[in-house]
Coordinates of C-alpha atoms in Angstrom, one line a residue:
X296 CA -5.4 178.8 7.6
X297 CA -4.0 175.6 8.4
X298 CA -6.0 175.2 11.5
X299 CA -9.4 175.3 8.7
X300 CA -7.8 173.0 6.7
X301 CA -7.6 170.5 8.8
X302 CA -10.9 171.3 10.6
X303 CA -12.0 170.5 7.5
X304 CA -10.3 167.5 6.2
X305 CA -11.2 166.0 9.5
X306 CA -14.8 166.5 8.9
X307 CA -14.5 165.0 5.5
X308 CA -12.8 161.8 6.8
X309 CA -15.5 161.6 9.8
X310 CA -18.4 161.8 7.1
X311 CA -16.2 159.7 4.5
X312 CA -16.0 157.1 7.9
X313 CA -19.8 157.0 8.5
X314 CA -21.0 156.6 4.7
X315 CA -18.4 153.6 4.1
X316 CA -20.6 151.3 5.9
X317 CA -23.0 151.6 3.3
X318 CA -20.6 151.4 -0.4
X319 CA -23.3 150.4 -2.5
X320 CA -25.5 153.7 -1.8
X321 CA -22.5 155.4 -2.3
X322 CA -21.2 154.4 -5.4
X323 CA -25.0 154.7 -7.0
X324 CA -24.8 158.5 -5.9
X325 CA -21.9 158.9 -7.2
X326 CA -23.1 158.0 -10.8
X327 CA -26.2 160.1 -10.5
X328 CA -24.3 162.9 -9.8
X329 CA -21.5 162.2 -12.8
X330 CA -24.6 161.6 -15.0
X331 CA -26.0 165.2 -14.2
X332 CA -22.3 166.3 -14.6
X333 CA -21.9 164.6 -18.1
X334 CA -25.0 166.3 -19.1
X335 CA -24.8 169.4 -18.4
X336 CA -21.6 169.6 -19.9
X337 CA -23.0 168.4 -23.6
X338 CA -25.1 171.3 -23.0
X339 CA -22.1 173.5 -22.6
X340 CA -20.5 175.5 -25.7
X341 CA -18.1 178.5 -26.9
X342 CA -19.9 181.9 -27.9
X343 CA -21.0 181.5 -31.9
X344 CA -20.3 178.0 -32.3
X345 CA -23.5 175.4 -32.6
X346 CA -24.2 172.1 -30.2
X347 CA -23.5 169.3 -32.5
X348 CA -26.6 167.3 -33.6
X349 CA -26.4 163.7 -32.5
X350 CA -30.1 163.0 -31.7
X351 CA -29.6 162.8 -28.0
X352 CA -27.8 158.8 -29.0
X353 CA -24.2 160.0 -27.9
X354 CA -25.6 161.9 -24.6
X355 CA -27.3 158.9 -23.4
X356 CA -24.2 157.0 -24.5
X357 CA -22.6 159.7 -21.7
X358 CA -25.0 158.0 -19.4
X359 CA -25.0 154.8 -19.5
X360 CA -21.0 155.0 -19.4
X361 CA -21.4 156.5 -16.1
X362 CA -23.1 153.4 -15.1
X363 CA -20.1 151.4 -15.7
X364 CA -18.2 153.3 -12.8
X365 CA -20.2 150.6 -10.8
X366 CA -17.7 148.0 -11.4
X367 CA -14.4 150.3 -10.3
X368 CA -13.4 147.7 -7.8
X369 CA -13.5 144.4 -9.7
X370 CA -12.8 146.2 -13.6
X371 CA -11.0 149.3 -13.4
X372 CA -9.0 148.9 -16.6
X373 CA -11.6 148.1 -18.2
X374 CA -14.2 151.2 -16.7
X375 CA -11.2 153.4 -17.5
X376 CA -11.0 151.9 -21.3
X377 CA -14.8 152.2 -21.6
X378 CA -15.4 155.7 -19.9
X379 CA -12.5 157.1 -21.9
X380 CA -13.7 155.8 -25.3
X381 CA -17.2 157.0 -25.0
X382 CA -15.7 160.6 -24.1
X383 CA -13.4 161.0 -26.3
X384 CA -16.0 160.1 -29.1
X385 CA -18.5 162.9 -27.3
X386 CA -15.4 165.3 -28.0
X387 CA -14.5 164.1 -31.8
X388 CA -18.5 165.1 -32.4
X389 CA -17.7 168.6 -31.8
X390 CA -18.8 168.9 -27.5
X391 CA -16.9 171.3 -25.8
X392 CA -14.5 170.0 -23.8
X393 CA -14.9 170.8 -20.1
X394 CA -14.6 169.7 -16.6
X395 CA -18.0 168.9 -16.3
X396 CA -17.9 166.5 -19.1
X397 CA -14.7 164.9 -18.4
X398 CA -16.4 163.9 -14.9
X399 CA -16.8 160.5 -15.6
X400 CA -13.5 160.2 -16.9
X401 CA -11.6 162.0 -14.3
X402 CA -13.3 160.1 -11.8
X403 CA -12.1 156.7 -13.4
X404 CA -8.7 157.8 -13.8
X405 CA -9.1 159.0 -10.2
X406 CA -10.2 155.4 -9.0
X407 CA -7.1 153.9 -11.5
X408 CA -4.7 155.9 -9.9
X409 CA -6.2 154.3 -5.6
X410 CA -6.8 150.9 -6.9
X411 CA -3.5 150.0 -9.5
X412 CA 0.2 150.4 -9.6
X413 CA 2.5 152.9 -10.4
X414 CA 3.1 151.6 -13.9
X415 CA -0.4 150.7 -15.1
X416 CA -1.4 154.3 -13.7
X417 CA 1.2 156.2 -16.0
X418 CA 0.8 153.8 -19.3
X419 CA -3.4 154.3 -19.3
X420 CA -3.0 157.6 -18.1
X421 CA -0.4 158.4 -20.9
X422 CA -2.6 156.8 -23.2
X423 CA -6.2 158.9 -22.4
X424 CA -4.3 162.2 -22.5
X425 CA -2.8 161.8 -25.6
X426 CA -5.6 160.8 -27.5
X427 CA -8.3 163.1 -25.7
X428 CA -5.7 166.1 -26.9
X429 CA -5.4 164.7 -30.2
X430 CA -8.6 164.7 -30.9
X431 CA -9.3 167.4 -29.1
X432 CA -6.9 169.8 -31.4
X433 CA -9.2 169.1 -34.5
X434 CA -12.5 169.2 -33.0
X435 CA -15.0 171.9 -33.9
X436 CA -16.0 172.7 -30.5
X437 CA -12.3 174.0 -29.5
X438 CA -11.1 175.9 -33.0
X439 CA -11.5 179.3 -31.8
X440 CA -9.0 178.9 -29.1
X441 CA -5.3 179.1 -29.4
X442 CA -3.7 175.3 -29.0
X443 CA -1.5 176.0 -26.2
X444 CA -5.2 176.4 -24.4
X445 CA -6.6 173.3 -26.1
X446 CA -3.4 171.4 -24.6
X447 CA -3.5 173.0 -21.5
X448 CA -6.8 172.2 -20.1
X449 CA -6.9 168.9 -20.7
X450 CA -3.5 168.2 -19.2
X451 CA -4.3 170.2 -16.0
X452 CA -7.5 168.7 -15.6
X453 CA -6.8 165.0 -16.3
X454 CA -3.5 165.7 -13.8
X455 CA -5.7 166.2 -11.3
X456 CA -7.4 163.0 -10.5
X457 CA -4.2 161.3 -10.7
X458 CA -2.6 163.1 -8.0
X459 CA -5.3 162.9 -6.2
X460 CA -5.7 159.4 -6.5
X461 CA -2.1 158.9 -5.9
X462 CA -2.2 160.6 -2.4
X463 CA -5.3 158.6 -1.4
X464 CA -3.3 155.7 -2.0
X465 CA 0.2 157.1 -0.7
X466 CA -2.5 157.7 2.7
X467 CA -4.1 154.3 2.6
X468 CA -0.6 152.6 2.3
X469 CA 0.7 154.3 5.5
X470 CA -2.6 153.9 7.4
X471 CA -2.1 150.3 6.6
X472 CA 1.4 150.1 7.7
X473 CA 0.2 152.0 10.9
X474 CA -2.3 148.8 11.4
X475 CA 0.0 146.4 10.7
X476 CA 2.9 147.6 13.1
X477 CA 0.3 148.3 15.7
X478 CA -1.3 144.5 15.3
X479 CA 2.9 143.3 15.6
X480 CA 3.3 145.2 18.4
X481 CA 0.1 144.0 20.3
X482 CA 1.2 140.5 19.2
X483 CA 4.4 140.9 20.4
X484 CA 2.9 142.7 23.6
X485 CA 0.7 139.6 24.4
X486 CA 3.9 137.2 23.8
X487 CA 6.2 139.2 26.3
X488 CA 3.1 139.1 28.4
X489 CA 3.1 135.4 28.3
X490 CA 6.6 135.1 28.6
X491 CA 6.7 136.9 31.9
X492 CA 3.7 135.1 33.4
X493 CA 5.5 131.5 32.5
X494 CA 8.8 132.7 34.0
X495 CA 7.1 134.0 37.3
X496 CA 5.4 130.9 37.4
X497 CA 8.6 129.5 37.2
X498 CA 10.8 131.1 39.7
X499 CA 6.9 131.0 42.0
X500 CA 7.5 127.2 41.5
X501 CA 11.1 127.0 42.8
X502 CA 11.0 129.2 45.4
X503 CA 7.8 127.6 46.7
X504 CA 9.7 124.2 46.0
X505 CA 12.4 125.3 47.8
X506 CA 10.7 126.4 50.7
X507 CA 8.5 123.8 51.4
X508 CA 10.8 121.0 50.7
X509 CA 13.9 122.3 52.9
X510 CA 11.5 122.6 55.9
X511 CA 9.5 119.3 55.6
X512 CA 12.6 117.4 54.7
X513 CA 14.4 119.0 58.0
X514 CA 11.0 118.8 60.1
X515 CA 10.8 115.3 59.0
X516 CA 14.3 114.2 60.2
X517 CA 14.3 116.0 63.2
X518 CA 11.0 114.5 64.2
X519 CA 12.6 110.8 63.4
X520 CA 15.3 111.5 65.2
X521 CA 13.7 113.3 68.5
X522 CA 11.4 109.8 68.0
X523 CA 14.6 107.8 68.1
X524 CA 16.3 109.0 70.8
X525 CA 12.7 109.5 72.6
X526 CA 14.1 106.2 75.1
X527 CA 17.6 106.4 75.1
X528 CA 18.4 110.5 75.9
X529 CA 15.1 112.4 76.7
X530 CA 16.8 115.5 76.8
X531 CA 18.3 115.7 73.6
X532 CA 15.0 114.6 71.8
X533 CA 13.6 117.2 73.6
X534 CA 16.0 119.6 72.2
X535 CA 15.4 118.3 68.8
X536 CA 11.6 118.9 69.4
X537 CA 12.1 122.3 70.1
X538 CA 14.0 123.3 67.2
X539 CA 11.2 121.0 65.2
X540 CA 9.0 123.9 66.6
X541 CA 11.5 126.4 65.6
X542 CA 11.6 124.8 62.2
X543 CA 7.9 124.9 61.2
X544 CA 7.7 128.2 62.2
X545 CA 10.4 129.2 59.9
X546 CA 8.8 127.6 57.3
X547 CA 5.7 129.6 57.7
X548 CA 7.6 132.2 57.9
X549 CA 9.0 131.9 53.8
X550 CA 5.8 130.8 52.9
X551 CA 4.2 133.7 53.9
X552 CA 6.4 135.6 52.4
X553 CA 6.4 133.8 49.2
X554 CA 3.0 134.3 48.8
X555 CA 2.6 137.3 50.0
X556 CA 4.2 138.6 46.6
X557 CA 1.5 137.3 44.9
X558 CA -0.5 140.0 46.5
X559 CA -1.8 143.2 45.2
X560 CA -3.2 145.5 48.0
X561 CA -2.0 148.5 49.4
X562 CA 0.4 148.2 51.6
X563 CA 3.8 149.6 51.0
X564 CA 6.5 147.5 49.0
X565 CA 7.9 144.9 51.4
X566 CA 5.9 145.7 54.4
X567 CA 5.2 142.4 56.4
X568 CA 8.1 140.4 54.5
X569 CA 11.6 139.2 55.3
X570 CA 14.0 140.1 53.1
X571 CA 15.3 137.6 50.8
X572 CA 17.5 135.1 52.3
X573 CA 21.3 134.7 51.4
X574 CA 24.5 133.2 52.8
X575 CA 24.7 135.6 55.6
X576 CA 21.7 133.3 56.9
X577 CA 24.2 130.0 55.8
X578 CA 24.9 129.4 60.0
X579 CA 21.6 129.2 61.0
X580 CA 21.0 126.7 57.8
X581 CA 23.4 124.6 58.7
X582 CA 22.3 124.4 62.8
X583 CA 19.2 123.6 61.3
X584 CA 20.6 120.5 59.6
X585 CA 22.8 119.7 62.2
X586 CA 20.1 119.6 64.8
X587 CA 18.4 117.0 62.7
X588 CA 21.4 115.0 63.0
X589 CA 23.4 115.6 59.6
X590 CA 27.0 116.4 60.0
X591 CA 28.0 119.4 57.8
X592 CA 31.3 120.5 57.4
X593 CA 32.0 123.8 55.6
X594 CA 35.2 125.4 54.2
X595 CA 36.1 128.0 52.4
X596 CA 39.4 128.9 50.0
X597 CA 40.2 132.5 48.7
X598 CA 39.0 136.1 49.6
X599 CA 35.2 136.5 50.2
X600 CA 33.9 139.1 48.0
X601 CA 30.2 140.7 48.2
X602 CA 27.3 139.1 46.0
X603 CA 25.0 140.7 44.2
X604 CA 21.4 140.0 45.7
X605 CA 20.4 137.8 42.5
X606 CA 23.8 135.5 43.0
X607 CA 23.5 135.7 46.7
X608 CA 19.8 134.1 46.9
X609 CA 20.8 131.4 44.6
X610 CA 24.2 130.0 46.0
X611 CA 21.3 130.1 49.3
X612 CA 18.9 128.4 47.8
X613 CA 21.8 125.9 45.8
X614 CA 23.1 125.0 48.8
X615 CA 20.2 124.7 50.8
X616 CA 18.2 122.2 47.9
X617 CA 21.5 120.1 48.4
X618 CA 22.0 119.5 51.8
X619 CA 18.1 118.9 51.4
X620 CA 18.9 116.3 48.9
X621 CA 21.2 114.8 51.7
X622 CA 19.2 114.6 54.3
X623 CA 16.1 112.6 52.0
X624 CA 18.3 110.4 50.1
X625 CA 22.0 110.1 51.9
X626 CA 22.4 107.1 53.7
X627 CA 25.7 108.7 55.3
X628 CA 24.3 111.6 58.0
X629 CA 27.4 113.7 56.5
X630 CA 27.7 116.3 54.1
X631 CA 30.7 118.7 53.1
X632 CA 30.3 122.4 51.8
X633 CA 32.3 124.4 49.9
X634 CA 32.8 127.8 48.9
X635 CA 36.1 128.8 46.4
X636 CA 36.2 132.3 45.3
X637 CA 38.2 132.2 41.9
X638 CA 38.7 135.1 39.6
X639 CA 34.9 136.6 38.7
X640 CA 33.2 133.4 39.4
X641 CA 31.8 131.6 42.6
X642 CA 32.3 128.0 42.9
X643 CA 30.6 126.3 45.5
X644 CA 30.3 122.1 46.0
X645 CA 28.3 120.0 48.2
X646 CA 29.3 116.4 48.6
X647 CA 28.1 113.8 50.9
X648 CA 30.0 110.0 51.1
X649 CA 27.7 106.7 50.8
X650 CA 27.2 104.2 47.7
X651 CA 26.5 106.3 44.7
X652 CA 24.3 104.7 42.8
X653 CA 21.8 104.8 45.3
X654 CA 22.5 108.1 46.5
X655 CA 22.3 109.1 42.6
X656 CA 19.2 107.2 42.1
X657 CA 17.1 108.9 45.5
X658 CA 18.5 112.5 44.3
X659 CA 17.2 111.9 41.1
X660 CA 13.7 110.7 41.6
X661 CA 12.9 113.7 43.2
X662 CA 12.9 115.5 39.7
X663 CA 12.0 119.4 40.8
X664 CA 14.8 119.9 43.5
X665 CA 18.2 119.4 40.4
X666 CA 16.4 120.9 37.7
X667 CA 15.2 123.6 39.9
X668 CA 19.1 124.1 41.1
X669 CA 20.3 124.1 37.2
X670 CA 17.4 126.7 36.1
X671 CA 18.2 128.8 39.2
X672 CA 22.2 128.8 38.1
X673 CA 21.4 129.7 34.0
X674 CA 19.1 132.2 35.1
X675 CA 21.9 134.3 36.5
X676 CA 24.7 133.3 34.0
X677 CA 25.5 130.3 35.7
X678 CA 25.9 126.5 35.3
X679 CA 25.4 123.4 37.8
X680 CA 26.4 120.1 37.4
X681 CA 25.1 117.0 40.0
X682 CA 26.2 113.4 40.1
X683 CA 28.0 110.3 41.7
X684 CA 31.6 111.0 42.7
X685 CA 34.1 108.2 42.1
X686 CA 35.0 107.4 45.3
X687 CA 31.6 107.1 46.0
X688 CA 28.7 109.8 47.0
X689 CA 27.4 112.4 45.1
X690 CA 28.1 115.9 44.6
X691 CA 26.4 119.1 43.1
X692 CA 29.1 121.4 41.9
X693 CA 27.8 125.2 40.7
X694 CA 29.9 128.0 39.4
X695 CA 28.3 131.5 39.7
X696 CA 29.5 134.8 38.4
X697 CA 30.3 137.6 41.0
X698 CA 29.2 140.0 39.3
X699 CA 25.9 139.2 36.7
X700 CA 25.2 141.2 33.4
X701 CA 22.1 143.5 34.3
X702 CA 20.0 142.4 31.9
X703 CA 20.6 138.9 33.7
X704 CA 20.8 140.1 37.3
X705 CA 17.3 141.7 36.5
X706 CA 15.8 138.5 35.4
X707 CA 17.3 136.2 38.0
X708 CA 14.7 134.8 40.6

């Protein structure tokens, strides 16, 4: 039974869907048929009792009534006031009163009941139904039957519209809801979707930043110094030359890699890339800078604990983006590194000497390589602060947590 029922109501909404493209013929069928409905209901009457006599005026009266259904959109009030007068006139002439000829008026209480509120529905409908059963108690069509029939009818049939109505409302409401939360969701969909794209174009950016300006910075110190001691000690600037080879090669190396997450294809997750770098890989940074002829000193206070691979990449790529810094801007070939492992966080320093406004100036002027260095810290919970030291120099100084919230871990670059 139920699987019928809704067989059914779905083939009404499919044929209710197809005909709303075309409201106009449907609203002027719609009065035909309560115009053939209306009269054939004047026609209607109890065993022994007569048709009243009014000339046909009150049955076209019926008619053009229907007519006013038209406007149901823009005037329902007022349809409802009209339809309902002109009826309950028919009835006071003596027609009886049935379903047929309550079909105009049912179907503007119907279309009171989808297009108004609550309150306006119960105060017309209140209204209608007590004076249709007022009138219809002391008409001469209905005085053969009992009044609890004479009440009954009316009530049923002029409840029925309004529920009716009611549920086609209650249904258009939630179907509207349903459109709404489906266009927030989509909106919101299409803002996360932005959101994501300018973050990975974001950490892209920095790593591709990092990347390429650690390697040409070191490539291009090591190539001025191999250049500089060229004449005076052939063998080291040989040396330097072949780590300068060494060099580039790394640094096709983590661009490859880089960009080789920008690729969709079908290789297996990771296959051809190097893991992610981290401070296991801090030695061979550090030959790298010293082979360029940059002193780098690094100490460490406190128990080494294990990073997470989010706060391990960054102190990396921190450290790395600083001793870059020195190497471009430092007039002092000299730089000190620090790692102190303090309660849950990581602090980590890297200082060079030299005259510090210059040194701050050069560092600065850059642009990418600090605020790249401050994004990277926030983005895992951190902070970072760079600047001249007193006693001259500059320093970056970055505190990192040990041990990141998930939700940050899993948006850290």
């Amino acid at each position: 039974m139920n699987s019928s029922l809704e067989r059914y109501t779905e083939r009404v909404e499919q044929y209710a869907s197809r005909f709303s493209h075309f409201p106009r013929f449907v609203d002027v069928t719609m009065v035909l048929a309560l115009i053939g409905c209306a009269f054939f209901g004047t026609q209607l009457s109890l065993p022994g009792v007569d048709r009243p006599d009014t000339g046909k005026s009150l049955e076209v009266l019926l008619g053009l009534s229907c007519f006013v259904l038209l406007k149901y959109r823009t005037h329902t009030r007022t349809v409802v006031v009209v339809v309902a007068g002109v009826t309950i006139a028919a009835i006071a002439r003596g027609y009886l009163l049935t379903p047929m000829l309550l079909a105009p008026l049912l179907a503007a209480m119907y279309w009171l009941a989808v297009l108004c509120d609550r309150r306006t529905v119960r105060r017309y409908a209140l209204v209608a139904t007590v004076a249709l059963l007022t009138v219809n108690l002391f008409s001469d069509g209905m005085r053969d039957l009992s009044p609890v029939l004479t009440v009954i009818g009316p009530v049923f049939w002029m409840a029925l519209p309004l529920v009716g109505g009611s549920l086609a409302r209650l249904r258009g409401d939630y179907l509207e809801a349903v459109k709404s939360r489906a266009e927030h969701a989509e909106r919101t969909r299409e803002e996360e979707a932005r959101l994501r794209v300018t973050e990975e174009r974001m950490r892209i950016a920095r790593e591709l930043h990092d990347v390429v300006a650690h390697h040409l910075a070191l490539a291009n110190a090591q190539a001025g110094t191999a250049a500089h001691l060229s004449r005076s000690n052939p063998e080291q600037g040989r040396k330097i030359l072949d780590d300068l080879t060494g060099t580039t090669s790394a640094a096709l190396r983590e661009l490859k890699a880089t960009l080789g997450l920008l690729r969709q294809d079908d290789r297996p997750e990771g296959e051809g890339l190097e893991p992610a770098p981290g401070l296991a890989r801090l030695p061979e940074l550090i030959d790298s800078y010293r082979s360029a002829g940059l002193e780098v000193v690094v100490h460490q206070s406190g128990v080494r604990r294990p990073l997470t691979p989010g706060v391990d990449l960054t102190a990396y790529r921190i450290v790395q983006e600083a001793l870059t810094n020195v190497a471009k801007h430092a007039p002092e070939r000299a730089a000190r590194v620090g790692f102190t492992y303090a309660g849950s966080r990581l602090l980590i320093t890297v200082s060079n000497d030299g005259p510090a406004t210059a040194t701050a100036d050069n560092a600065a002027s850059g642009g990418f390589g600090l605020r790249g260095m401050r994004e990277r810290a926030q983005s895992i919970g951190g902070d970072l602060c760079a600047g001249p030291r007193p006693e001259g120099g500059f320093e970056v100084t970055t505190a990192l947590p040990l041990q990141p919230s998930a939700a940050v871990e899993g948006e850290s670059p």
